[in-house]
RNA sequence: GGACGUUUAGCUCAGUGGUAGAGCGCUUCGUUCACAUCGAAGAGGUCACAGGUUCGAUCCCUGUAACGUCCACCA
């Protein structure tokens, strides 16, 4: 007989799911977890909806599931939340590729709406595949709480966080040099650049015969955008030129070049002088900022020249480079031409050479001071001034969040020290659209009702037919509103919004009709409104149409040209609160995918919708925020330490004044048997599903755990998996043997334990202590290894072997003792092995005839 | 250029201030007995190299080398 994982695993997973035990609320309700139990939370790092899972995901799922199952069995209120990530650029470019390949069309051919539908369809299919794979691994996730980074609760979280940061002045819009991907037509972050070594020519030349200083560059074509030459202030060679301005013509382009002194310049490198191209180099942009230099863009979004005569205009950068080099030679300005190896930045997704360009983008200021209202972060007091960088540094430095292995903490600090403002806008379509609207004034053909301030106000009914809701317009409790009688078209009262209901019609309590009055113009109305003191508030009775308008923003008159103001309210507004304009256009950019991912630990727990009302100790998702945040462990690959972990610490610190998690467990990369990265081009990708189909999820899990210390890469070979599959068979057979020797007739026989028996049971206890300690200190590989060897080489090879003769003996007390030892060790071992290899242990457990009556219905919720 | 990591059996990797460990592979033997997806026995290592601390170093320190990773980017 042998164990068949292919048959058993799906069946067992279904049982688990149907039992509801993955949901901590159910565990409490069914009495397997105490209501007052300590919580244990992990939020699953959401896999991208770009296709299928890889071995790295499998490792992640295995590790997290072990921690989750272990803690659940120890009686903690354990929650593991599943979800997926929309992965903006990654998903969009994948779908773009597919559409281009199949239909030869670009996203612009389809248009934003149609294209987004296609992406969503793809994301949905991908999501379903992923969920299936995640389940195949045996992950005990609470599917009732599944989240998506682009679903409605997460939208609310993103918009709330954006608005808060905007109001605090931490989010701003500005011109900066960004990494522009000319192929993908979007900005990309520093982390999305892949540097490639390349041989390039370094040219040393002078701008003109009269120009006194020679400079060097690898990109002569950008030199038509130069506005200065920077030298070190102490450089004796150039000191006399500092402050001078030269007018010259460079390859047909008129330039004004000023000589400036800057300490950043290395005297010993090249000629010791740098041609400053502010618009096409980050460093030069900063130099230009320091010296107040003009910054003219000379290369456009398609990496073509924007200036010059017919020689240069419209040419691609590489062509322009040759033209300029030829011109330099012709004019005898080229001094030196040498070959150097040079790292060139390319876009991770498209492979295009990144072109630094100045662009209007949204940024998060990481060094700007602001007041952190409620802080639970050590070293940062509530209400004190701090910066986002400081928050990121403090949480790890003070040990509130620990990173395993510890060496990554150094890397983390180093990264923070070098962090610049985070560019959060992307020129792609799939993602959270930037919640900022630009006011274009009043729509002339507005659908809104006529009235005193017709065109500019939304209508709000208290009747039953329409459900315009105040919150759709950005109104809040406490806003003052005006009412107009629909028949007479006169204003008759004011009110304060006392309640904004979640569903149906908003309830507005307004002042009674004694305030009725007609006003000739807006100014008169405002004066009256200001004088009005709403001491009396009554409930609405009238069927009159209500017109609502925010009082304090009356100061700006309605204008048909639009005020152009940028606003970042929570809900999509229909009118501009500044001027009443109705032509509002949302910013077309989307947010960096890590913006929404940064909120993940708390946006999945009901923030911000239920954050205020959540009550600790009460069941249900509405109280998750109080019950489960901060989370206990964040487990992921070390490759996204910066992308993600740092940003979660930032977002949680800023929005909640709290750490997102206590421990960061970083696993290594899963490599092939020869230690190579798994990649498509090498064709050495192993699909977790294939391994599961062949050897079972249990064996796959073990092979990803054993021999994998945190932060170290794991080499995975099929031999290894096969080895652990043999282990599952071994367990199955050992259990089978013990069961075979079970005799219910001996129930009342009192066992007579030998000294060896007692020694064996004592050793079991020791193993348990050791395994528990190992798991608690995240040495999963060590715990799994210990169990493996104990079960196979101590229990199966020695204890069972030595029990065989006793089990055949006529001495009932001795026979019973031998059996008791075996069954005790078996049961305890199954319990301890369950987090690692849940399927085979659960299968065996449920069929054990000698399980005690008081045991739990499933090993899943058995006590550790 | 800066930082970090790795170097232990043929291969892949654990590990510890006090006789070197596992899996796979290899050799020999065994098995109608829970299990051949097995059992027993065995071969195989200057723990990269050099120096230091120590009674004692594979482990701690310093340096060197090879390999790998991350960060920065240079006019």
mmCIF file with all atom_site columns, C-alpha atoms in Angstrom, chain A residues 599-674:
data_model
loop_
_atom_site.group_PDB
_atom_site.id
_atom_site.type_symbol
_atom_site.label_atom_id
_atom_site.label_alt_id
_atom_site.label_comp_id
_atom_site.label_asym_id
_atom_site.label_entity_id
_atom_site.label_seq_id
_atom_site.pdbx_PDB_ins_code
_atom_site.Cartn_x
_atom_site.Cartn_y
_atom_site.Cartn_z
_atom_site.occupancy
_atom_site.B_iso_or_equiv
_atom_site.pdbx_formal_charge
_atom_site.auth_seq_id
_atom_site.auth_comp_id
_atom_site.auth_asym_id
_atom_site.auth_atom_id
_atom_site.pdbx_PDB_model_num
ATOM 1  C CA . UNK A 1 599 ? -0.764  50.006 2.260   1.00 0.00 ? 599 UNK A CA 1
ATOM 2  C CA . UNK A 1 600 ? -1.256  46.262 2.022   1.00 0.00 ? 600 UNK A CA 1
ATOM 3  C CA . UNK A 1 601 ? -0.795  45.297 5.674   1.00 0.00 ? 601 UNK A CA 1
ATOM 4  C CA . UNK A 1 602 ? -3.633  47.534 6.757   1.00 0.00 ? 602 UNK A CA 1
ATOM 5  C CA . UNK A 1 603 ? -5.720  48.097 3.628   1.00 0.00 ? 603 UNK A CA 1
ATOM 6  C CA . UNK A 1 604 ? -6.476  44.372 3.814   1.00 0.00 ? 604 UNK A CA 1
ATOM 7  C CA . UNK A 1 605 ? -7.615  44.741 7.409   1.00 0.00 ? 605 UNK A CA 1
ATOM 8  C CA . UNK A 1 606 ? -10.392 47.232 6.817   1.00 0.00 ? 606 UNK A CA 1
ATOM 9  C CA . UNK A 1 607 ? -8.481  50.491 6.809   1.00 0.00 ? 607 UNK A CA 1
ATOM 10 C CA . UNK A 1 608 ? -9.730  53.160 6.470   1.00 0.00 ? 608 UNK A CA 1
ATOM 11 C CA . UNK A 1 609 ? -13.387 52.172 6.225   1.00 0.00 ? 609 UNK A CA 1
ATOM 12 C CA . UNK A 1 610 ? -13.647 50.243 9.491   1.00 0.00 ? 610 UNK A CA 1
ATOM 13 C CA . UNK A 1 611 ? -10.540 51.527 11.206  1.00 0.00 ? 611 UNK A CA 1
ATOM 14 C CA . UNK A 1 612 ? -12.367 53.890 13.532  1.00 0.00 ? 612 UNK A CA 1
ATOM 15 C CA . UNK A 1 613 ? -15.093 51.529 14.609  1.00 0.00 ? 613 UNK A CA 1
ATOM 16 C CA . UNK A 1 614 ? -13.039 48.344 14.837  1.00 0.00 ? 614 UNK A CA 1
ATOM 17 C CA . UNK A 1 615 ? -13.108 46.848 18.301  1.00 0.00 ? 615 UNK A CA 1
ATOM 18 C CA . UNK A 1 616 ? -10.436 44.620 19.689  1.00 0.00 ? 616 UNK A CA 1
ATOM 19 C CA . UNK A 1 617 ? -11.686 41.215 20.716  1.00 0.00 ? 617 UNK A CA 1
ATOM 20 C CA . UNK A 1 618 ? -14.802 41.361 18.580  1.00 0.00 ? 618 UNK A CA 1
ATOM 21 C CA . UNK A 1 619 ? -15.111 38.904 15.683  1.00 0.00 ? 619 UNK A CA 1
ATOM 22 C CA . UNK A 1 620 ? -15.558 39.592 11.989  1.00 0.00 ? 620 UNK A CA 1
ATOM 23 C CA . UNK A 1 621 ? -13.708 41.411 9.248   1.00 0.00 ? 621 UNK A CA 1
ATOM 24 C CA . UNK A 1 622 ? -15.038 44.763 10.422  1.00 0.00 ? 622 UNK A CA 1
ATOM 25 C CA . UNK A 1 623 ? -12.894 44.473 13.503  1.00 0.00 ? 623 UNK A CA 1
ATOM 26 C CA . UNK A 1 624 ? -9.786  43.128 11.805  1.00 0.00 ? 624 UNK A CA 1
ATOM 27 C CA . UNK A 1 625 ? -7.940  46.381 12.041  1.00 0.00 ? 625 UNK A CA 1
ATOM 28 C CA . UNK A 1 626 ? -8.134  46.392 15.819  1.00 0.00 ? 626 UNK A CA 1
ATOM 29 C CA . UNK A 1 627 ? -7.511  42.682 16.143  1.00 0.00 ? 627 UNK A CA 1
ATOM 30 C CA . UNK A 1 628 ? -4.734  41.960 13.717  1.00 0.00 ? 628 UNK A CA 1
ATOM 31 C CA . UNK A 1 629 ? -2.633  45.043 13.119  1.00 0.00 ? 629 UNK A CA 1
ATOM 32 C CA . UNK A 1 630 ? 0.323   45.308 13.334  1.00 0.00 ? 630 UNK A CA 1
ATOM 33 C CA . UNK A 1 631 ? 0.876   41.959 11.726  1.00 0.00 ? 631 UNK A CA 1
ATOM 34 C CA . UNK A 1 632 ? 3.392   39.512 13.100  1.00 0.00 ? 632 UNK A CA 1
ATOM 35 C CA . UNK A 1 633 ? 5.415   38.395 10.160  1.00 0.00 ? 633 UNK A CA 1
ATOM 36 C CA . UNK A 1 634 ? 6.022   39.616 6.678   1.00 0.00 ? 634 UNK A CA 1
ATOM 37 C CA . UNK A 1 635 ? 7.651   36.929 4.646   1.00 0.00 ? 635 UNK A CA 1
ATOM 38 C CA . UNK A 1 636 ? 8.958   37.537 1.166   1.00 0.00 ? 636 UNK A CA 1
ATOM 39 C CA . UNK A 1 637 ? 11.966  37.264 -1.126  1.00 0.00 ? 637 UNK A CA 1
ATOM 40 C CA . UNK A 1 638 ? 14.908  39.490 -0.373  1.00 0.00 ? 638 UNK A CA 1
ATOM 41 C CA . UNK A 1 639 ? 14.724  40.910 -3.863  1.00 0.00 ? 639 UNK A CA 1
ATOM 42 C CA . UNK A 1 640 ? 11.857  43.185 -2.929  1.00 0.00 ? 640 UNK A CA 1
ATOM 43 C CA . UNK A 1 641 ? 13.234  44.491 0.340   1.00 0.00 ? 641 UNK A CA 1
ATOM 44 C CA . UNK A 1 642 ? 13.392  48.027 -0.981  1.00 0.00 ? 642 UNK A CA 1
ATOM 45 C CA . UNK A 1 643 ? 10.515  48.042 -3.381  1.00 0.00 ? 643 UNK A CA 1
ATOM 46 C CA . UNK A 1 644 ? 8.062   46.864 -0.912  1.00 0.00 ? 644 UNK A CA 1
ATOM 47 C CA . UNK A 1 645 ? 9.142   46.396 2.668   1.00 0.00 ? 645 UNK A CA 1
ATOM 48 C CA . UNK A 1 646 ? 10.571  49.876 3.046   1.00 0.00 ? 646 UNK A CA 1
ATOM 49 C CA . UNK A 1 647 ? 7.429   51.324 1.526   1.00 0.00 ? 647 UNK A CA 1
ATOM 50 C CA . UNK A 1 648 ? 5.126   49.396 3.822   1.00 0.00 ? 648 UNK A CA 1
ATOM 51 C CA . UNK A 1 649 ? 7.060   50.739 6.773   1.00 0.00 ? 649 UNK A CA 1
ATOM 52 C CA . UNK A 1 650 ? 6.728   54.213 5.315   1.00 0.00 ? 650 UNK A CA 1
ATOM 53 C CA . UNK A 1 651 ? 3.000   53.956 4.657   1.00 0.00 ? 651 UNK A CA 1
ATOM 54 C CA . UNK A 1 652 ? 2.121   52.301 7.931   1.00 0.00 ? 652 UNK A CA 1
ATOM 55 C CA . UNK A 1 653 ? 4.290   54.728 9.858   1.00 0.00 ? 653 UNK A CA 1
ATOM 56 C CA . UNK A 1 654 ? 2.751   57.696 8.155   1.00 0.00 ? 654 UNK A CA 1
ATOM 57 C CA . UNK A 1 655 ? -0.899  56.703 8.044   1.00 0.00 ? 655 UNK A CA 1
ATOM 58 C CA . UNK A 1 656 ? -1.131  54.876 11.353  1.00 0.00 ? 656 UNK A CA 1
ATOM 59 C CA . UNK A 1 657 ? 1.932   55.921 13.284  1.00 0.00 ? 657 UNK A CA 1
ATOM 60 C CA . UNK A 1 658 ? 2.521   52.220 13.675  1.00 0.00 ? 658 UNK A CA 1
ATOM 61 C CA . UNK A 1 659 ? 4.800   49.485 12.407  1.00 0.00 ? 659 UNK A CA 1
ATOM 62 C CA . UNK A 1 660 ? 3.298   47.202 9.761   1.00 0.00 ? 660 UNK A CA 1
ATOM 63 C CA . UNK A 1 661 ? 4.901   44.007 11.088  1.00 0.00 ? 661 UNK A CA 1
ATOM 64 C CA . UNK A 1 662 ? 7.207   42.790 13.804  1.00 0.00 ? 662 UNK A CA 1
ATOM 65 C CA . UNK A 1 663 ? 9.399   40.443 11.860  1.00 0.00 ? 663 UNK A CA 1
ATOM 66 C CA . UNK A 1 664 ? 10.513  40.448 8.278   1.00 0.00 ? 664 UNK A CA 1
ATOM 67 C CA . UNK A 1 665 ? 11.560  36.996 7.159   1.00 0.00 ? 665 UNK A CA 1
ATOM 68 C CA . UNK A 1 666 ? 13.400  37.069 3.882   1.00 0.00 ? 666 UNK A CA 1
ATOM 69 C CA . UNK A 1 667 ? 13.751  33.875 1.928   1.00 0.00 ? 667 UNK A CA 1
ATOM 70 C CA . UNK A 1 668 ? 16.263  33.327 -0.815  1.00 0.00 ? 668 UNK A CA 1
ATOM 71 C CA . UNK A 1 669 ? 15.848  32.831 -4.490  1.00 0.00 ? 669 UNK A CA 1
ATOM 72 C CA . UNK A 1 670 ? 14.941  29.395 -5.687  1.00 0.00 ? 670 UNK A CA 1
ATOM 73 C CA . UNK A 1 671 ? 17.544  28.265 -8.165  1.00 0.00 ? 671 UNK A CA 1
ATOM 74 C CA . UNK A 1 672 ? 17.871  25.156 -10.262 1.00 0.00 ? 672 UNK A CA 1
ATOM 75 C CA . UNK A 1 673 ? 19.958  22.128 -9.280  1.00 0.00 ? 673 UNK A CA 1
ATOM 76 C CA . UNK A 1 674 ? 23.077  23.774 -10.653 1.00 0.00 ? 674 UNK A CA 1
#
